[in-house]
Coordinates of C-alpha atoms in Angstrom, one line a residue:
Chain A
M1 CA 124.9 42.8 83.7
T2 CA 127.2 45.3 82.0
T3 CA 127.4 43.2 78.8
N4 CA 123.6 43.1 78.8
S5 CA 123.3 46.8 78.9
N6 CA 126.1 47.2 76.4
K7 CA 124.2 45.0 74.1
Q8 CA 121.1 46.9 74.7
S9 CA 122.7 50.2 74.0
R10 CA 124.3 48.8 70.9
L11 CA 120.9 47.7 69.6
R12 CA 119.6 51.1 70.5
S13 CA 122.2 52.9 68.5
I14 CA 121.5 50.6 65.5
A15 CA 117.8 51.4 65.7
D16 CA 118.7 55.1 65.8
S17 CA 121.2 55.1 63.0
D18 CA 120.2 56.4 59.6
M19 CA 122.5 54.0 57.8
A20 CA 121.2 50.9 59.6
V21 CA 117.5 51.8 59.7
G22 CA 117.6 53.1 56.2
W23 CA 118.8 49.8 54.8
L24 CA 116.7 47.7 57.2
F25 CA 113.6 49.5 56.1
T26 CA 114.3 49.3 52.4
L27 CA 115.4 45.7 52.6
P28 CA 112.0 44.0 52.3
F29 CA 111.2 46.1 49.3
L30 CA 114.6 45.5 47.7
V31 CA 114.5 41.7 48.2
L32 CA 111.0 41.5 46.6
W33 CA 112.0 43.9 43.9
A34 CA 115.1 42.0 43.0
W35 CA 113.2 38.7 43.1
W36 CA 110.0 39.7 41.4
F37 CA 110.9 42.6 39.3
F38 CA 114.6 42.9 38.4
Y39 CA 115.3 39.3 37.8
P40 CA 112.2 38.7 35.6
F41 CA 113.0 42.0 33.8
I42 CA 116.5 40.8 32.9
Q43 CA 115.1 37.3 32.1
S44 CA 112.7 38.9 29.6
F45 CA 115.7 40.2 27.6
I46 CA 117.8 37.1 28.0
R47 CA 115.0 34.8 27.0
S48 CA 114.3 36.9 23.9
F49 CA 117.5 35.7 22.5
Q50 CA 116.8 32.0 23.2
D51 CA 114.8 29.2 21.7
A52 CA 113.1 28.3 25.0
N53 CA 110.0 26.3 25.5
F54 CA 108.3 26.1 28.9
A55 CA 108.1 22.3 28.7
A56 CA 111.9 22.0 28.2
L57 CA 113.5 25.0 29.7
D58 CA 116.8 23.1 30.3
E59 CA 117.2 22.7 26.6
A60 CA 116.9 26.4 26.0
K61 CA 119.6 27.6 23.6
F62 CA 120.9 30.9 22.4
I63 CA 119.8 31.8 18.9
G64 CA 120.8 35.4 18.7
L65 CA 118.3 37.7 17.0
Q66 CA 116.3 34.9 15.4
N67 CA 113.1 35.5 17.4
Y68 CA 113.1 39.2 16.5
I69 CA 113.7 38.4 12.9
T70 CA 110.8 35.9 12.8
I71 CA 108.5 38.4 14.5
L72 CA 109.4 41.2 12.2
H73 CA 108.7 39.0 9.3
D74 CA 105.3 37.9 10.7
P75 CA 102.4 39.8 9.1
Q76 CA 100.3 38.9 12.1
F77 CA 102.6 41.0 14.3
Y78 CA 102.1 44.1 12.2
R79 CA 98.4 43.4 12.2
A80 CA 98.5 43.3 16.0
V81 CA 100.5 46.6 16.2
L82 CA 97.9 48.2 13.9
H83 CA 95.1 47.0 16.1
S84 CA 96.8 48.3 19.2
L85 CA 97.2 51.7 17.5
Q86 CA 93.6 51.6 16.2
I87 CA 92.2 51.1 19.7
V88 CA 94.2 54.0 21.0
V89 CA 93.4 56.3 18.1
I90 CA 89.6 55.6 18.4
A91 CA 89.3 55.4 22.2
V92 CA 91.7 58.0 23.6
P93 CA 90.2 61.2 21.9
I94 CA 86.6 60.1 22.5
Q95 CA 87.1 59.3 26.2
T96 CA 89.0 62.5 26.7
V97 CA 86.4 64.7 25.1
L98 CA 83.5 62.9 26.9
G99 CA 85.4 62.9 30.1
L100 CA 85.7 66.7 30.0
L101 CA 82.1 67.1 28.9
V102 CA 80.8 64.9 31.6
A103 CA 83.0 66.6 34.2
M104 CA 81.6 70.0 33.1
L105 CA 78.0 68.7 33.3
V106 CA 78.4 67.4 36.8
N107 CA 80.3 70.5 37.9
Q108 CA 77.2 72.7 37.6
K109 CA 75.1 73.7 40.5
I110 CA 72.3 71.3 39.9
K111 CA 70.2 68.7 41.8
G112 CA 71.4 65.2 41.8
K113 CA 74.9 65.9 40.5
G114 CA 76.3 63.5 43.1
I115 CA 74.2 60.7 41.7
F116 CA 75.3 61.4 38.2
R117 CA 79.0 61.4 39.3
T118 CA 78.5 58.0 40.8
I119 CA 76.7 56.7 37.7
F120 CA 79.6 57.8 35.5
F121 CA 82.2 56.5 37.9
I122 CA 80.8 53.0 38.6
P123 CA 82.0 51.4 35.3
Y124 CA 85.6 52.5 36.3
I125 CA 85.6 50.6 39.6
T126 CA 83.9 47.5 38.1
S127 CA 86.1 44.7 36.8
Q128 CA 86.8 44.7 33.1
I129 CA 85.6 41.2 32.9
A130 CA 82.2 42.0 34.4
V131 CA 81.7 45.0 32.1
T132 CA 82.7 43.0 29.1
T133 CA 80.4 40.2 30.1
V134 CA 77.4 42.6 30.3
F135 CA 78.2 44.2 27.0
M136 CA 78.6 40.8 25.3
M137 CA 75.0 40.0 26.4
L138 CA 73.8 43.5 25.2
F139 CA 75.6 43.3 21.8
K140 CA 74.3 39.9 20.7
Q141 CA 72.5 39.8 17.4
G142 CA 68.8 40.8 17.8
T143 CA 69.0 42.6 21.1
F144 CA 67.5 46.1 21.4
V145 CA 71.0 47.5 21.5
T146 CA 72.2 46.0 18.2
E147 CA 68.8 46.9 16.7
F148 CA 69.2 50.5 17.9
F149 CA 72.6 50.7 16.2
T150 CA 71.1 49.7 12.8
L151 CA 69.7 53.3 12.8
F152 CA 73.3 54.4 12.4
G153 CA 74.0 52.0 9.5
F154 CA 75.5 49.2 11.6
A155 CA 74.4 45.6 10.7
D156 CA 72.3 43.8 13.3
T157 CA 75.0 41.3 14.3
T158 CA 76.8 39.9 17.3
W159 CA 79.4 42.7 17.5
F160 CA 82.2 40.9 19.3
A161 CA 81.9 37.9 16.9
D162 CA 81.9 40.0 13.8
T163 CA 85.3 40.8 12.3
R164 CA 84.1 44.2 11.2
Y165 CA 83.0 45.4 14.7
A166 CA 85.0 43.4 17.2
L167 CA 87.8 45.9 17.5
L168 CA 85.3 48.8 17.8
F169 CA 83.5 46.8 20.5
V170 CA 86.8 46.5 22.5
S171 CA 87.4 50.3 22.0
L172 CA 83.8 51.0 23.2
L173 CA 84.4 49.0 26.4
F174 CA 87.6 50.9 27.1
I175 CA 85.9 54.2 26.5
F176 CA 82.9 53.3 28.8
Q177 CA 85.2 52.4 31.7
Q178 CA 87.9 55.1 31.3
I179 CA 85.5 58.1 31.2
G180 CA 84.9 57.8 34.9
F181 CA 88.6 58.2 35.6
S182 CA 89.0 61.2 33.2
M183 CA 85.9 62.8 34.7
I184 CA 87.2 62.7 38.2
V185 CA 90.6 64.1 37.2
Y186 CA 89.0 66.9 35.1
L187 CA 86.5 67.6 37.9
S188 CA 89.3 68.3 40.4
A189 CA 90.9 70.6 37.8
L190 CA 87.7 72.4 37.0
Q191 CA 87.1 73.2 40.6
E192 CA 90.5 75.0 40.7
V193 CA 89.7 77.4 37.9
P194 CA 89.3 80.8 39.5
K195 CA 85.7 81.9 39.4
D196 CA 86.6 85.5 38.7
L197 CA 88.1 84.5 35.4
Y198 CA 84.6 83.5 34.2
E199 CA 83.1 86.6 35.8
A200 CA 85.6 88.8 33.9
G201 CA 84.7 86.9 30.8
Q202 CA 81.0 87.5 31.3
M203 CA 81.6 91.2 31.8
D204 CA 83.5 91.4 28.5
G205 CA 80.4 89.8 26.9
A206 CA 82.2 86.5 26.1
S207 CA 79.7 83.8 25.1
K208 CA 79.6 80.4 26.9
W209 CA 81.5 78.9 24.0
A210 CA 84.2 81.6 24.1
Q211 CA 84.5 81.1 27.9
F212 CA 85.0 77.4 27.3
R213 CA 87.4 77.9 24.5
F214 CA 89.5 80.7 26.1
I215 CA 89.3 80.0 29.8
T216 CA 88.4 76.4 30.5
I217 CA 90.4 74.7 27.8
P218 CA 93.8 76.5 28.4
Y219 CA 93.3 76.1 32.2
V220 CA 92.8 72.3 32.0
K221 CA 95.5 71.8 29.4
P222 CA 98.1 70.1 31.6
I223 CA 95.3 67.8 32.9
T224 CA 94.4 67.0 29.4
F225 CA 97.9 65.8 28.7
F226 CA 97.8 63.7 31.8
V227 CA 94.4 62.2 30.9
V228 CA 95.6 61.5 27.4
S229 CA 98.9 59.9 28.4
V230 CA 97.2 57.6 31.0
A231 CA 94.6 56.5 28.6
T232 CA 97.2 55.9 25.9
I233 CA 99.3 53.7 28.1
L234 CA 96.3 51.8 29.4
G235 CA 94.9 51.5 25.9
F236 CA 98.1 49.8 24.7
Q237 CA 97.9 47.4 27.6
I238 CA 94.3 46.3 27.1
Y239 CA 94.0 42.5 27.8
D240 CA 91.0 41.5 29.9
Q241 CA 88.3 42.7 27.5
I242 CA 90.0 40.8 24.5
A243 CA 90.5 37.7 26.6
A244 CA 86.9 37.7 27.6
I245 CA 85.4 38.0 24.1
S246 CA 87.7 35.3 22.8
R247 CA 86.0 32.8 25.1
Y248 CA 87.5 29.3 24.3
G249 CA 89.1 30.5 21.1
A250 CA 92.6 31.9 20.5
L251 CA 93.2 35.4 21.9
G252 CA 92.3 38.0 19.4
S253 CA 89.1 36.3 18.2
P254 CA 87.2 36.5 16.0
A255 CA 89.9 35.4 13.4
G256 CA 92.5 37.7 14.8
A257 CA 90.3 40.8 14.4
T258 CA 91.1 41.9 18.0
S259 CA 94.7 40.7 18.2
T260 CA 97.0 43.3 19.7
V261 CA 100.7 43.4 20.7
V262 CA 99.7 42.2 24.1
T263 CA 97.6 39.2 22.9
Y264 CA 100.4 38.4 20.5
F265 CA 103.0 38.0 23.2
Y266 CA 100.5 36.3 25.6
Q267 CA 99.3 33.8 23.0
N268 CA 102.9 32.9 22.0
G269 CA 104.7 33.2 25.3
I270 CA 102.1 31.8 27.7
R271 CA 99.5 29.8 25.8
Y272 CA 101.9 28.2 23.3
M273 CA 104.6 28.2 26.1
N274 CA 107.1 29.5 23.6
I275 CA 109.0 31.5 26.3
G276 CA 111.8 32.8 24.0
Y277 CA 109.5 34.0 21.2
G278 CA 107.0 35.6 23.5
S279 CA 109.7 37.4 25.4
A280 CA 111.0 38.9 22.2
A281 CA 107.5 40.1 21.4
V282 CA 107.3 41.6 25.0
V283 CA 110.6 43.5 24.5
L284 CA 109.2 44.9 21.2
F285 CA 106.0 45.9 23.1
F286 CA 108.2 47.6 25.7
F287 CA 110.0 49.6 23.0
I288 CA 106.8 50.6 21.4
I289 CA 105.5 52.0 24.7
M290 CA 108.7 53.8 25.3
I291 CA 108.6 55.4 21.9
I292 CA 105.0 56.5 22.3
T293 CA 105.8 57.9 25.8
F294 CA 108.8 59.8 24.4
L295 CA 106.8 61.2 21.5
Q296 CA 104.0 62.4 23.9
K297 CA 106.6 64.0 26.2
K298 CA 108.1 65.8 23.2
L299 CA 104.7 67.0 22.0
L300 CA 103.9 68.1 25.5
D301 CA 107.2 70.1 25.9
E302 CA 106.7 71.8 22.5
K303 CA 103.1 72.8 23.2
G304 CA 103.6 73.6 26.8
Chain B
M1 CA 68.8 87.0 28.4
E2 CA 67.1 85.2 31.2
T3 CA 65.2 82.8 28.9
K4 CA 68.4 82.1 27.0
K5 CA 70.1 81.2 30.2
R6 CA 67.2 79.0 31.3
L7 CA 67.2 77.3 27.9
G8 CA 71.0 76.6 28.2
F9 CA 70.4 75.1 31.7
V10 CA 67.6 72.9 30.5
S11 CA 69.6 71.6 27.5
N12 CA 72.6 70.9 29.8
Y13 CA 70.3 69.0 32.1
L14 CA 68.8 67.0 29.3
L15 CA 72.2 66.1 28.0
L16 CA 73.3 65.0 31.4
I17 CA 70.2 62.8 31.8
I18 CA 70.7 61.2 28.3
L19 CA 74.4 60.5 29.0
G20 CA 73.5 59.3 32.6
S21 CA 70.8 57.0 31.3
L22 CA 73.3 55.5 28.7
F23 CA 75.7 54.8 31.5
A24 CA 73.1 53.5 33.9
L25 CA 71.5 51.2 31.3
P26 CA 73.9 48.3 31.4
F27 CA 73.9 48.4 35.2
L28 CA 70.1 48.3 35.5
Y29 CA 69.8 45.8 32.7
T30 CA 72.2 43.5 34.6
I31 CA 70.2 43.6 37.8
Y32 CA 66.9 43.2 36.1
T33 CA 67.9 40.4 33.8
S34 CA 69.5 38.4 36.7
F35 CA 65.9 38.0 38.1
V36 CA 64.1 36.8 34.9
T37 CA 63.8 33.5 33.2
M38 CA 65.4 32.7 29.9
Q39 CA 62.2 33.2 28.0
D40 CA 61.9 36.7 29.4
V41 CA 65.3 38.0 28.4
N42 CA 65.1 41.4 26.7
K43 CA 61.4 41.6 27.5
L44 CA 59.6 43.5 30.2
S45 CA 58.1 40.6 32.0
G46 CA 56.4 42.2 34.9
F47 CA 57.4 41.9 38.5
S48 CA 55.3 38.8 39.2
N49 CA 57.5 36.7 36.9
L50 CA 60.8 37.6 38.6
T51 CA 62.8 34.7 40.1
F52 CA 65.8 33.9 42.3
Q53 CA 66.4 30.7 40.4
N54 CA 69.5 32.2 38.6
Y55 CA 71.3 32.8 41.9
K56 CA 70.7 29.4 43.3
L57 CA 73.2 27.6 41.0
F58 CA 76.1 29.6 42.4
F59 CA 75.5 28.3 45.9
T60 CA 74.7 24.7 44.9
N61 CA 77.1 23.8 42.1
D62 CA 80.6 23.0 43.2
A63 CA 82.1 23.8 39.8
Y64 CA 80.7 27.4 40.1
N65 CA 81.2 27.9 43.7
V66 CA 80.9 31.6 44.2
P67 CA 81.3 31.5 48.0
Q68 CA 84.6 29.6 47.6
W69 CA 85.8 32.2 45.0
L70 CA 84.8 35.0 47.3
I71 CA 86.9 33.5 50.1
N72 CA 89.8 33.1 47.7
T73 CA 89.5 36.7 46.5
V74 CA 89.3 38.0 50.1
I75 CA 92.4 36.1 51.2
M76 CA 94.4 37.2 48.2
T77 CA 93.4 40.8 48.5
A78 CA 93.9 40.9 52.3
L79 CA 97.4 39.4 52.1
V80 CA 98.4 41.8 49.3
I81 CA 97.1 44.9 51.2
L82 CA 98.8 43.7 54.5
G83 CA 102.1 43.4 52.7
N84 CA 101.7 46.8 51.1
L85 CA 100.8 48.3 54.4
I86 CA 104.1 47.2 56.0
I87 CA 106.7 47.1 53.2
N88 CA 105.7 50.3 51.3
P89 CA 105.7 52.8 54.2
M90 CA 108.9 51.4 55.6
A91 CA 110.7 52.0 52.4
A92 CA 109.0 55.3 51.8
F93 CA 110.0 56.6 55.2
A94 CA 113.6 55.6 54.7
L95 CA 113.6 57.4 51.4
A96 CA 111.9 60.5 52.8
K97 CA 113.5 60.9 56.3
L98 CA 116.7 58.9 56.6
D99 CA 120.1 59.7 55.3
F100 CA 121.9 56.5 54.2
R101 CA 124.5 55.7 51.6
G102 CA 122.9 54.2 48.5
K103 CA 119.6 56.0 49.1
K104 CA 119.7 57.7 45.6
I105 CA 120.0 54.3 43.9
V106 CA 117.0 52.9 45.9
F107 CA 115.0 56.0 44.9
W108 CA 115.9 55.5 41.2
I109 CA 114.9 51.8 41.5
V110 CA 111.5 52.9 42.8
L111 CA 111.0 55.5 40.0
G112 CA 112.3 53.2 37.3
S113 CA 110.1 50.2 38.1
M114 CA 107.0 52.4 38.6
M115 CA 106.9 53.1 34.9
V116 CA 107.2 49.6 33.5
P117 CA 104.0 47.8 32.4
Y118 CA 103.5 44.5 34.2
H119 CA 103.3 42.7 30.8
M120 CA 107.0 43.3 30.5
I121 CA 107.8 40.7 33.3
L122 CA 104.8 38.5 33.1
I123 CA 106.4 35.6 31.2
P124 CA 109.4 35.2 33.6
V125 CA 107.1 35.7 36.6
Y126 CA 104.9 32.9 35.3
V127 CA 108.0 30.7 34.8
N128 CA 109.4 31.5 38.2
V129 CA 106.1 30.9 40.0
A130 CA 105.7 27.6 38.2
Q131 CA 109.3 26.5 39.1
L132 CA 108.6 27.3 42.8
G133 CA 105.5 25.1 42.5
W134 CA 103.4 28.1 43.3
L135 CA 100.8 27.8 40.5
N136 CA 97.3 27.5 41.9
S137 CA 98.4 28.8 45.2
F138 CA 98.0 31.9 47.3
A139 CA 101.8 32.3 47.5
G140 CA 102.0 32.8 43.7
L141 CA 99.1 35.3 43.8
T142 CA 100.4 37.3 46.7
V143 CA 104.2 37.2 47.3
P144 CA 105.2 39.0 44.1
F145 CA 102.7 41.7 44.8
L146 CA 103.4 42.5 48.5
Y147 CA 105.0 45.8 47.5
Q148 CA 104.3 48.4 44.8
S149 CA 106.8 51.0 43.7
L150 CA 104.1 53.4 42.8
Y151 CA 102.7 53.4 46.4
I152 CA 106.2 53.8 47.8
F153 CA 106.5 56.9 45.7
M154 CA 103.1 58.2 46.8
L155 CA 103.8 57.6 50.5
R156 CA 107.2 59.1 50.2
Q157 CA 105.6 62.3 49.0
F158 CA 103.6 62.3 52.2
F159 CA 106.5 61.5 54.6
V160 CA 108.5 64.3 53.1
T161 CA 105.9 66.8 54.4
V162 CA 106.2 65.4 58.0
P163 CA 108.3 67.9 59.9
G164 CA 111.6 66.6 61.1
E165 CA 110.9 68.1 64.6
F166 CA 108.3 65.3 65.2
I167 CA 111.0 62.7 65.0
E168 CA 113.5 64.8 67.0
A169 CA 110.9 65.3 69.7
A170 CA 110.2 61.6 69.8
R171 CA 113.9 61.0 70.2
L172 CA 114.1 63.4 73.1
D173 CA 111.4 61.3 74.7
G174 CA 113.7 58.3 74.4
L175 CA 112.5 56.7 71.2
T176 CA 114.9 55.6 68.5
K177 CA 114.4 56.6 64.8
M178 CA 112.9 53.2 64.2
G179 CA 110.6 53.6 67.2
A180 CA 109.7 57.1 66.1
F181 CA 108.5 55.7 62.7
W182 CA 106.2 53.1 64.2
R183 CA 104.9 55.1 67.1
I184 CA 104.7 58.6 65.6
V185 CA 105.0 58.8 61.9
Y186 CA 103.1 55.7 60.8
P187 CA 99.9 56.7 62.6
L188 CA 100.3 60.2 61.1
A189 CA 100.2 58.7 57.7
K190 CA 96.8 57.2 58.3
S191 CA 94.9 58.9 55.5
S192 CA 97.6 58.2 53.0
L193 CA 97.7 54.6 54.0
I194 CA 93.9 54.4 53.6
T195 CA 94.1 55.9 50.2
M196 CA 96.8 53.4 49.2
S197 CA 94.8 50.5 50.6
I198 CA 91.8 51.4 48.7
L199 CA 93.7 51.7 45.4
A200 CA 95.4 48.4 46.2
F201 CA 92.1 46.8 47.0
A202 CA 90.4 47.8 43.8
G203 CA 93.5 46.9 41.7
T204 CA 93.8 43.4 43.3
W205 CA 90.2 42.6 43.6
N206 CA 89.5 43.4 39.9
S207 CA 92.7 41.9 38.5
Y208 CA 92.3 39.3 35.8
L209 CA 95.5 39.0 33.9
I210 CA 97.6 37.7 36.8
P211 CA 95.1 35.3 38.5
S212 CA 94.0 33.9 35.1
T213 CA 97.7 33.2 34.3
L214 CA 98.7 31.7 37.6
V215 CA 95.6 29.8 38.5
S216 CA 93.9 27.1 36.4
D217 CA 92.2 25.0 39.1
P218 CA 88.5 26.2 39.4
E219 CA 88.7 25.5 43.2
R220 CA 91.3 28.2 43.4
Y221 CA 89.7 30.8 41.1
V222 CA 89.2 34.3 42.3
L223 CA 85.8 36.0 41.6
V224 CA 86.8 37.7 38.3
V225 CA 88.3 34.6 36.8
G226 CA 85.3 32.5 38.0
L227 CA 82.9 35.0 36.4
N228 CA 84.7 34.7 33.1
S229 CA 84.4 30.9 33.3
V230 CA 80.7 31.2 34.1
K231 CA 80.2 33.4 31.1
D232 CA 81.9 31.0 28.8
A233 CA 80.2 27.9 30.1
F234 CA 76.6 29.2 30.1
F235 CA 77.0 31.6 27.2
E236 CA 73.4 31.3 26.0
N237 CA 71.9 31.7 29.5
T238 CA 71.9 35.4 29.9
P239 CA 70.0 35.6 33.2
L240 CA 72.3 33.1 34.8
I241 CA 75.4 35.0 33.7
M242 CA 73.9 38.3 34.9
A243 CA 73.3 36.8 38.3
G244 CA 77.0 35.9 38.2
V245 CA 77.9 39.4 37.3
V246 CA 75.8 40.8 40.2
L247 CA 77.3 38.4 42.7
T248 CA 80.9 39.0 41.7
T249 CA 80.6 42.8 41.4
L250 CA 78.5 43.4 44.5
P251 CA 81.4 43.3 47.0
I252 CA 83.5 45.9 45.2
L253 CA 80.4 48.1 44.8
I254 CA 79.6 47.9 48.5
F255 CA 83.2 48.7 49.3
F256 CA 83.1 51.6 46.9
F257 CA 80.0 53.1 48.5
I258 CA 81.6 52.9 51.9
F259 CA 84.9 54.5 50.8
Q260 CA 83.7 56.6 47.9
K261 CA 85.1 59.9 49.2
Q262 CA 88.6 58.6 50.0
Y263 CA 88.7 56.6 46.8
I264 CA 87.8 59.5 44.6
E265 CA 90.3 61.7 46.4
G266 CA 92.9 59.0 45.9
I267 CA 92.2 58.9 42.2
S268 CA 92.4 62.6 41.7
S269 CA 95.5 63.0 43.7
S270 CA 97.5 60.0 42.4
G271 CA 95.8 59.3 39.1
V272 CA 96.1 55.6 39.2
K273 CA 93.8 52.6 39.5
G274 CA 96.3 50.4 41.4

């Protein structure tokens, strides 16, 4: 009887101790993290120094920097880096500007603004594969969409199968889906702008443009940095859209016109099962992302 | 002055309608085209020519078995959310309200792994899943994703705001700290947990990279991967593909309309898709 209640009170004191409960509560997370994050993370680095093929992993051998040297001598890798940068440079500014514009439009006191918000937001919650699929059907040669774009000097062609337009097509998809997110973030920022700032501006005779330029823009500036960084990181990670347009071909189809750093590592590491080489490409991808994040932070600190 | 204002309003409204139409067009096109025959693609065919034919394939052809893919997707998503609903709040609570040695390190682990793109670990995860024999299984699709550092961080932000007196009061009533968490603090976090679940739902349901890497058996496809295979296999049959798009996107849209408010709040507060 006494031992039983002793045991019970011991259990009780464990369940009430910060040390015990703290570790007990973080344990499931730590186990999964070590198993499915930390170990793979380290593996990525180790494999990058190995000649390792998925079919014969036991025969993996250390080859030093050879994978990195090969990648850095591969013109296809630089082409992939360039494409990644192109997507970001095209898509990020456009989606940021349009995101703010749309947010301001649906922030007015007008009828049906809720419906418009939903319309702009739906692409964001839809899967990338579904949106890409629909756009592929719309941008086939001879549809009303491609014909419409001939008005702006584009050829009437199947955009995603044409090496001139495929990368633009991918950027367009990203813009279309990302605007909804930027709109929502901007919208919550716009609603925080104090109304009397605009009233004061109106009293001073500031035009709508001047109000936008000198009140709205500075006020949402931190949000703009947030929207830009999120879009940049996501832009670099684009995969689904490119995988969808390549259909049964190699990733980055047509003819490598949409190859990116991500498709480069995926094609080599997973499709060709060249684990070592793919891992080295991933490590380089990681460093590129880190450099960009660092540069953006620096820019933010200087301007802010 | 008044007319100028009016004019500005009208032009704003016009711009909104133009942009809105551009955004709605692919959506309406998809629904409409899913009901026409192949001859009528990109034509206005009139309502009498509309057909359900395109939808039938997905319920009769075993290779393109949408009901099966739907079940797979539901199971995958449900397991991932369940894991996240247990593991994340426990860790978040410990980090916010308990004082234990090593806590700082755990917190840095959360912060550090939050920032890393999944691509970084995809190849080893693929190898490890394969070596466990978990390719084409729910285990492979769910076990590595039962927690999310980002959500732990979000929930921790909430738990920090819960007054310590709540826990002290619960202890005076005879509960242990562990008991106080499950009985008092966990229910208090309801709205944060809903937000997290919604983000996890959308992220898991729409994911393509991971399921397409870990699953190659069409029987085990999730909706998004299945849709991509439909698109590739019937590439010239636009109406059929559009019916596939409608079927695979409908569940997430319904879900969105139910939880629209919480979802948008979650996005604007956390700034993530999941």
